[in-house]
Coordinates of C-alpha atoms in Angstrom, one line a residue:
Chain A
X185 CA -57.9 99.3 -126.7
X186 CA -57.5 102.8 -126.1
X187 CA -55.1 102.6 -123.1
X188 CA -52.8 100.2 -126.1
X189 CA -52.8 103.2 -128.4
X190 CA -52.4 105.8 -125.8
X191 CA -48.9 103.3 -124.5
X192 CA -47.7 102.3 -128.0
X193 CA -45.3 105.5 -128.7
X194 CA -44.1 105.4 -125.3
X195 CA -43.0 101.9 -125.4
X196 CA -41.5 102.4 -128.7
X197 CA -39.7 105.5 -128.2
X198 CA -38.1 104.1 -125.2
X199 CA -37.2 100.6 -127.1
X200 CA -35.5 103.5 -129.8
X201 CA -33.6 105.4 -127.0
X202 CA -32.7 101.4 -125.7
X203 CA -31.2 101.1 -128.7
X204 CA -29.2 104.7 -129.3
X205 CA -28.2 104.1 -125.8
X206 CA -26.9 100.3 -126.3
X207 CA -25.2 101.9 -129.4
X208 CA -23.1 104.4 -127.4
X209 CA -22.3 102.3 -124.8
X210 CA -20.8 100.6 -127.6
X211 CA -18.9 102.7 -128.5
X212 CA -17.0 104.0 -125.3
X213 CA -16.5 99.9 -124.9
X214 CA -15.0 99.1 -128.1
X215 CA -13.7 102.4 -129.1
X216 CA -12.8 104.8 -125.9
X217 CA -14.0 106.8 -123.4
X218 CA -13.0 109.8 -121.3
X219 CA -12.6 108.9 -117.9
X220 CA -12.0 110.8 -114.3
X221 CA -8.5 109.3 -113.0
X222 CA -7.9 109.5 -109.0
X223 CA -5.7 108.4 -106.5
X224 CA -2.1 109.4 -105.4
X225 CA -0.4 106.5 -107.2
X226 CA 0.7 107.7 -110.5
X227 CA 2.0 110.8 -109.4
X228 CA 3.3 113.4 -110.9
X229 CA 2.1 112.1 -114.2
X230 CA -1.6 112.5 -113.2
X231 CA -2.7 114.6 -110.2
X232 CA -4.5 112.7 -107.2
X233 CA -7.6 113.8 -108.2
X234 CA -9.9 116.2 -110.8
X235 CA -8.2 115.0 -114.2
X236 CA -9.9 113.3 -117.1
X237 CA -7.9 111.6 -119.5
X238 CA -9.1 109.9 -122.9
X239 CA -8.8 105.8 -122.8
X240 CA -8.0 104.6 -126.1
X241 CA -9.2 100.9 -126.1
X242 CA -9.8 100.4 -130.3
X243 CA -5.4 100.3 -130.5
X244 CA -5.1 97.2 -127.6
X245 CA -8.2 95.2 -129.1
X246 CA -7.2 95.3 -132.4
X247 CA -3.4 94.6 -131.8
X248 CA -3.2 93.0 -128.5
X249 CA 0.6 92.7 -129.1
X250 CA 1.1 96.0 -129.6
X251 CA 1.8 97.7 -125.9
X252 CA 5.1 99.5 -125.6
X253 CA 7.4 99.4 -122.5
X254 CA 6.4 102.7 -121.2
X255 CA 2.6 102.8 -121.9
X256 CA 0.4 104.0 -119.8
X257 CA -2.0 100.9 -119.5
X258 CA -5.8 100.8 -117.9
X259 CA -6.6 97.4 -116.3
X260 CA -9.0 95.8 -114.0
X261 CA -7.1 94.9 -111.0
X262 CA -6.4 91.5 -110.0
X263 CA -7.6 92.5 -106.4
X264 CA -10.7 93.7 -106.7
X265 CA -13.0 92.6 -109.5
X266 CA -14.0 95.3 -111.5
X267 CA -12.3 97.8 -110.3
X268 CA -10.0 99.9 -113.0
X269 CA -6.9 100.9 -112.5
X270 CA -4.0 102.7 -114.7
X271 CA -0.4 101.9 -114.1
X272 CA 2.7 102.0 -116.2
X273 CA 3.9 99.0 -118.6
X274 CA 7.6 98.3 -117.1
X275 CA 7.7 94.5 -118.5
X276 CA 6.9 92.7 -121.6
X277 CA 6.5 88.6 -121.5
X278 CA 10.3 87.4 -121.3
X279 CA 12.0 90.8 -119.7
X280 CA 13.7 89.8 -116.7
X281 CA 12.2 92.5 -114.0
X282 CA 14.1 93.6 -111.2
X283 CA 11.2 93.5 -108.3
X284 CA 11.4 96.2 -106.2
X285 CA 14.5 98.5 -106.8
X286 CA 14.1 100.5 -104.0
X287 CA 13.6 97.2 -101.7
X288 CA 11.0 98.2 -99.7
X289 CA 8.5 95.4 -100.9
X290 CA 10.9 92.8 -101.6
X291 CA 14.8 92.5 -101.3
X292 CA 16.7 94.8 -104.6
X293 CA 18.2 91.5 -105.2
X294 CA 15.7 89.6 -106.4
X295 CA 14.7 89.5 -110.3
X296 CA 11.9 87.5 -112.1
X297 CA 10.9 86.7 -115.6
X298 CA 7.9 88.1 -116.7
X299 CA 6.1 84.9 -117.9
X300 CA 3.7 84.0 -121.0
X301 CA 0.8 86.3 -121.9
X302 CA 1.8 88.3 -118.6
X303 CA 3.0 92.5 -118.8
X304 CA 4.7 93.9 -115.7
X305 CA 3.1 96.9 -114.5
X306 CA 4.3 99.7 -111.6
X307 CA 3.1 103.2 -110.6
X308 CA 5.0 105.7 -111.5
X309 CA 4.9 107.0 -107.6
X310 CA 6.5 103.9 -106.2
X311 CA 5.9 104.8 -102.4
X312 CA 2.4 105.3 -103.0
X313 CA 1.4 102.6 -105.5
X314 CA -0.1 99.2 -104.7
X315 CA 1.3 97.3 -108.3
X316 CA 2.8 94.5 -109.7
X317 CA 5.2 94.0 -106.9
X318 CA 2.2 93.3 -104.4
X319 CA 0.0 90.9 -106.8
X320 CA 3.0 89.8 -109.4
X321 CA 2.7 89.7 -113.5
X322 CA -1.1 91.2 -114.5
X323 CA -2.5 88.9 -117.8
X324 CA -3.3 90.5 -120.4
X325 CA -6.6 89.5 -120.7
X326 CA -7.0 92.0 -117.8
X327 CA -6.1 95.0 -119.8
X328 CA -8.8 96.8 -121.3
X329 CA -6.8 99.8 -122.9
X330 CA -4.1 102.5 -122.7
X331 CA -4.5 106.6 -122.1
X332 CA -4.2 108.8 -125.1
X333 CA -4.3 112.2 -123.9
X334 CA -5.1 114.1 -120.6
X335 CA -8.6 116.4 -121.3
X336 CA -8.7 118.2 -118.1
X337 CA -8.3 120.6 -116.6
X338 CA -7.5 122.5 -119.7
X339 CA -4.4 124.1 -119.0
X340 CA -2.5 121.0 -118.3
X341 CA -3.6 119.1 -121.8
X342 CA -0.8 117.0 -122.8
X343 CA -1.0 114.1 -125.2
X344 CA 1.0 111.2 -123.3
X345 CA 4.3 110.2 -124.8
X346 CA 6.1 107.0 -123.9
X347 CA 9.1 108.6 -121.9
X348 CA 11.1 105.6 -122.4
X349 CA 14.6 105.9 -123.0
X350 CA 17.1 102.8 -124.2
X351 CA 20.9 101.8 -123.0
X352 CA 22.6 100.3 -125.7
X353 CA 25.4 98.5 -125.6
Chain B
X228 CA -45.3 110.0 -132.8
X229 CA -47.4 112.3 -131.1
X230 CA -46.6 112.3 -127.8
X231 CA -43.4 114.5 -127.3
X232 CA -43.8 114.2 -123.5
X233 CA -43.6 110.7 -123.1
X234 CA -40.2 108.8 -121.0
X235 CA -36.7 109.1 -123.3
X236 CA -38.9 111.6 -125.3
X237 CA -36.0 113.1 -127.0
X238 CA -33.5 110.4 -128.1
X239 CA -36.0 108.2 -128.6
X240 CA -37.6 110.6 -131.5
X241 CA -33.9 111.4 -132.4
X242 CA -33.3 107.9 -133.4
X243 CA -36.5 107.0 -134.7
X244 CA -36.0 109.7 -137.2
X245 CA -32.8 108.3 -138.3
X246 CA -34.0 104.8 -138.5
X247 CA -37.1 106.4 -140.8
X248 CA -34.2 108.3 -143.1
X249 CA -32.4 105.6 -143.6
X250 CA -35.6 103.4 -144.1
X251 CA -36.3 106.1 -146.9
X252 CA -33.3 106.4 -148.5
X253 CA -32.4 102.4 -148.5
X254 CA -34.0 100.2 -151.3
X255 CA -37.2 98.8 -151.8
X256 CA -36.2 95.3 -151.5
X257 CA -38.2 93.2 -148.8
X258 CA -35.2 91.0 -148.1
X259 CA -32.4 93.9 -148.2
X260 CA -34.9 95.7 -145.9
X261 CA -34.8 92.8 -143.2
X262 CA -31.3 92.6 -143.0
X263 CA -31.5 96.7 -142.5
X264 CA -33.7 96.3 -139.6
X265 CA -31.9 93.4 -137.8
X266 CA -28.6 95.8 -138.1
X267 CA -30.2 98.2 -136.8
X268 CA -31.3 96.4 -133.4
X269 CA -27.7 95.2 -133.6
X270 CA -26.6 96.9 -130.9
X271 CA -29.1 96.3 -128.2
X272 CA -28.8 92.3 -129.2
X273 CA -24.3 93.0 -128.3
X274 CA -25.4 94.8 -125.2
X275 CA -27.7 91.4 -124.4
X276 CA -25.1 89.4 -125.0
X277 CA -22.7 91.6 -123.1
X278 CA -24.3 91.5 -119.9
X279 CA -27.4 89.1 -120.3
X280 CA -26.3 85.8 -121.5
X281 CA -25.0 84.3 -124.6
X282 CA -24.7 80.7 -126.1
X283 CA -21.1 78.8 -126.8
X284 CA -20.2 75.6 -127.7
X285 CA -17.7 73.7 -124.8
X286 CA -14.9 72.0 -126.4
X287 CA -12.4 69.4 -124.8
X288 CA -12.8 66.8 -122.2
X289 CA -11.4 68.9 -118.6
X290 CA -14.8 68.7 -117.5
X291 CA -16.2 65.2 -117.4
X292 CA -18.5 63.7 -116.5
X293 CA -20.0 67.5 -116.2
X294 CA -19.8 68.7 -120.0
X295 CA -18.8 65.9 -122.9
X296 CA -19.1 63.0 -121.1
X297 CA -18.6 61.3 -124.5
X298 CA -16.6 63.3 -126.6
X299 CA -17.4 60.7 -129.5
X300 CA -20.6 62.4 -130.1
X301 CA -21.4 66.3 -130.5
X302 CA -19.8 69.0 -128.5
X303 CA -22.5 70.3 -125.9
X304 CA -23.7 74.3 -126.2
X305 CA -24.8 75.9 -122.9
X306 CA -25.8 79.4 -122.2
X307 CA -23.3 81.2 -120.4
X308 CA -25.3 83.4 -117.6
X309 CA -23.2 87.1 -117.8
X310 CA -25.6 88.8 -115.7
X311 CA -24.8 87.2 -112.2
X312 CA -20.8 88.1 -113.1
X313 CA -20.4 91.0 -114.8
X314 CA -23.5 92.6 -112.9
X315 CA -24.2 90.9 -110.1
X316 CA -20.6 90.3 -109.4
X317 CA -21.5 86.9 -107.7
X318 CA -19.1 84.0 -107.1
X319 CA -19.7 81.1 -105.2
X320 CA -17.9 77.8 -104.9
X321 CA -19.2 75.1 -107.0
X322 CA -20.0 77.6 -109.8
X323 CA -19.3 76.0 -112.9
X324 CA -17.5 79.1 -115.2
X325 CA -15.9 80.5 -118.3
X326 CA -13.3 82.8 -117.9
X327 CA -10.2 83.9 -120.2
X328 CA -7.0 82.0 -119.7
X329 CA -4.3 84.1 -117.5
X330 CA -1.7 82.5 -120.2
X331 CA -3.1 82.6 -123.4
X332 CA -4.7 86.2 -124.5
X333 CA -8.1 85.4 -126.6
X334 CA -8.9 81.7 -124.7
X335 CA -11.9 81.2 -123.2
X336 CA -11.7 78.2 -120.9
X337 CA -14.4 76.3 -118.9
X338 CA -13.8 75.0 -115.1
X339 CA -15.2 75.0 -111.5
X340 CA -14.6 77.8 -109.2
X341 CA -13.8 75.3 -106.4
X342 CA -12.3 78.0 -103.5
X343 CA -13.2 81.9 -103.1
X344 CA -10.1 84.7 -101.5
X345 CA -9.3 83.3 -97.6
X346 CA -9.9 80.2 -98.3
X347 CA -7.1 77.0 -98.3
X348 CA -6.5 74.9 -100.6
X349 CA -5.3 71.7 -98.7
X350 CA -4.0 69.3 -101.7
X351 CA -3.1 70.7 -104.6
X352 CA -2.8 68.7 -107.4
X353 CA 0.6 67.7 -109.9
X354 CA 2.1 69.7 -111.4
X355 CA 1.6 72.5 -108.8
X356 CA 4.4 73.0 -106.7
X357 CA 3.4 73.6 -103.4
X358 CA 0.5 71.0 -101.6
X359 CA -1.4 73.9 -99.6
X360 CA -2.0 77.4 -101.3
X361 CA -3.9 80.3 -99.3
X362 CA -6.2 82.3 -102.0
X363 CA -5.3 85.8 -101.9
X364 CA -7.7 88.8 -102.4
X365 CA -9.9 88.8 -105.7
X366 CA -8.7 85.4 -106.7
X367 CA -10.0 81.8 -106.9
X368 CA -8.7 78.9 -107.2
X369 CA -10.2 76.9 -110.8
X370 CA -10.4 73.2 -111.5
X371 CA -11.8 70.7 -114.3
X372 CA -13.5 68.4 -113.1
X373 CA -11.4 65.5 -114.7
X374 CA -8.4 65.4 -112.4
X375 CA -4.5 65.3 -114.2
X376 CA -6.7 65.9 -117.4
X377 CA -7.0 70.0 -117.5
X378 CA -5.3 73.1 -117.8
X379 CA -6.6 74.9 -114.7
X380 CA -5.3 76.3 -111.4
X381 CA -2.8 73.4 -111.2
X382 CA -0.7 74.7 -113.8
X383 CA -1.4 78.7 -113.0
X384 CA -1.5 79.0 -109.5
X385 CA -4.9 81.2 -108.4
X386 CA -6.8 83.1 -110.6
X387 CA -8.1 86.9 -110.2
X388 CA -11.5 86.9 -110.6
X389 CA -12.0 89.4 -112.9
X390 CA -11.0 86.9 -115.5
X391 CA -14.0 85.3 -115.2
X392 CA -16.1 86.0 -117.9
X393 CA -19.8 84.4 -117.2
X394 CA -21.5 81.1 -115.3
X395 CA -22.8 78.1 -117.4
X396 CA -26.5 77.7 -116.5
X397 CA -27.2 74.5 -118.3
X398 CA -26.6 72.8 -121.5
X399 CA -29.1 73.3 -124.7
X400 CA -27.9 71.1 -126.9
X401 CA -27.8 67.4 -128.4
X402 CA -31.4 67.2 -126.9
X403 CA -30.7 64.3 -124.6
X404 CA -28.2 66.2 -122.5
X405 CA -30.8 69.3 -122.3
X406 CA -30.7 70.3 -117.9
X407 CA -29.4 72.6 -115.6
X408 CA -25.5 72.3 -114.7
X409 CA -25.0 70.8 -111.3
X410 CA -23.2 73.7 -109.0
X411 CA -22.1 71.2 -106.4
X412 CA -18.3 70.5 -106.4
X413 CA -17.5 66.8 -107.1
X414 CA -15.2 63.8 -105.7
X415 CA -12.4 64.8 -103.6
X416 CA -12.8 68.5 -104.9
X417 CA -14.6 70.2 -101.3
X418 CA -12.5 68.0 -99.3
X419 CA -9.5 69.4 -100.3
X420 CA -10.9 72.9 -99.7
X421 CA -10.5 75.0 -96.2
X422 CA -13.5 77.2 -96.5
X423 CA -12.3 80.7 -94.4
X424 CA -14.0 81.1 -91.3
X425 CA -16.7 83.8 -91.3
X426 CA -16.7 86.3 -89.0

């Protein structure tokens, strides 16, 4: 009996931290996160490594429909189960995409349409950059979110803009 | 609670105290009280259902005679396991799974994970257009069980496997179809499967 009293308040105050803890993760799920980015493939928007950046994932859940040409977009890739990567929105489904314009992965010539509930994404350091021209059109239902703002370090804060410019004719 | 020093110590008391607060300051109703306390466990039972398991309904005839052999009577409801996906990470073919349709944002669709990444996929079925497909890294390649009767890996070409969403483990519910889900691929489905060669 004793050694049940003496464990009681242990066991409950970890099933109450469970819970805090379940609660948070919540949060950076459903909400958003800050997360460290790396790798050379989105330079010189993000550094290769040593920058955190703030994942909005509350806009895309809510309004799936509502990514811009332009975005910067988190996804798990289609190569390596989860594994996260970030990678900029080129193509919406129905944009006809010109593969590879420097025609190093595939001919310049050659165009496809972005299909149904697909989004075309590249790296914005195309040498560097493994993207939708290796593993084609990424679903949706990969994406988990888009970046908000860059954190750290603190004297390159910026608060990402979509940099995309129209031709009208 | 008396024991500062115990494990989580901290957060635990932190949150304990705010559940007591709000147990103070909410009304004395037994029945609003309830409801209090099961939202406040809320989210440790979304975190369970996020990476323990869950229970769904299947709907639609792709995987006879596996799920709704008779779609005359009611739909069968199976756990879906998360914990040896999004944990675990563990595919292996035969694996009867749910994951979200590459077309169709939102859809949840049921099939069999029938071939893994280097493996060949011999005899594809109408209306995919080429007869033998190579899986490419962090894909699979997804079937119903019902030939010419589903929407599966036929119509969309491989599937990355970080679509996949969780692994059936058997069926709950009517009660005369309670038992585990059979893993082994059926008919013609191995045979038309080139397993890579391990080395």
């Amino acid at each position: 009996m004793t050694v049940l009293r003496r464990l009681r308040p242990p066991i409950v105050g970890a099933l109450y931290a469970l819970n805090a803890f379940c609660a948070f993760h919540l949060f950076l799920n459903y909400v958003g996160s800050i997360q460290l980015v790396s790798g050379p493939s989105m330079l010189p928007t993000m550094a290769e490594e040593g920058e955190a950046v703030i994942e909005n994932r509350l806009s895309f859940r809510l309004n799936p429909g509502g990514l811009n040409r332009g975005d910067l977009v988190t996804f798990e890739s289609p190569l390596a189960p989860g594994r996260f990567v970030c990678k900029r929105l080129l193509g919406l489904p129905g944009d006809i995409i010109c593969v590879d314009p420097t025609g190093s992965k595939a001919p310049s010539s050659e165009h496809v349409v972005v299909p149904k509930g697909h989004i075309w994404l590249m790296g914005d350091n195309a040498v560097l950059s493994r993207d939708s021209r290796d593993y084609g059109p990424v679903p949706l239902s990969l994406v988990r979110g888009t970046l908000w703002a860059r954190v750290y370090p603190f004297n390159r804060v910026t608060v990402f803009r979509n940099p995309t410019t129209f031709l009208l004719h | 609670m008396h024991h500062p020093s115990h494990p989580f110590g901290l957060v635990g008391r932190w949150s304990r105290n705010a559940y007591n607060y709000w147990k103070n300051v909410s009304s004395r109703q037994p029945l609003v009280r309830r409801v209090q306390s099961a939202l406040f466990w809320l989210p440790t039972m979304t975190v369970f259902t996020q990476v323990g398991c869950t229970i769904r309904a299947v709907t639609g005839n792709s995987m006879q005679p596996t799920l709704n052999p008779d779609l005359s009577r009611p739909r069968d409801v199976a756990i879906f396991n998360r914990w040896s996906i999004v944990i675990k990470r563990r595919y292996e073919r035969g694996d009867v799974v749910a994951f979200r349709s590459p077309q169709e944002y939102g859809k949840l669709l049921v099939k069999r994970l029938i071939a893994l990444p280097g493996d060949k996929v011999v005899k594809t079925l109408p209306p995919y257009p080429d007869t033998e497909v190579i899986i490419p890294d962090g894909h699979g390649w997804l079937e119903g069980d019902a030939p010419f009767n589903s929407e599966d890996s036929n119509h969309f070409g491989p599937v990355p496997l970080a679509l996949i969403d969780s692994k059936l483990s058997c069926v709950l519910w009517p009660l005369d179809r309670v038992r585990a889900i059979d893993f082994h691929t059926t008919g013609t489905q191995a045979e038309r499967v080139v397993q890579r060669s391990r080395t």
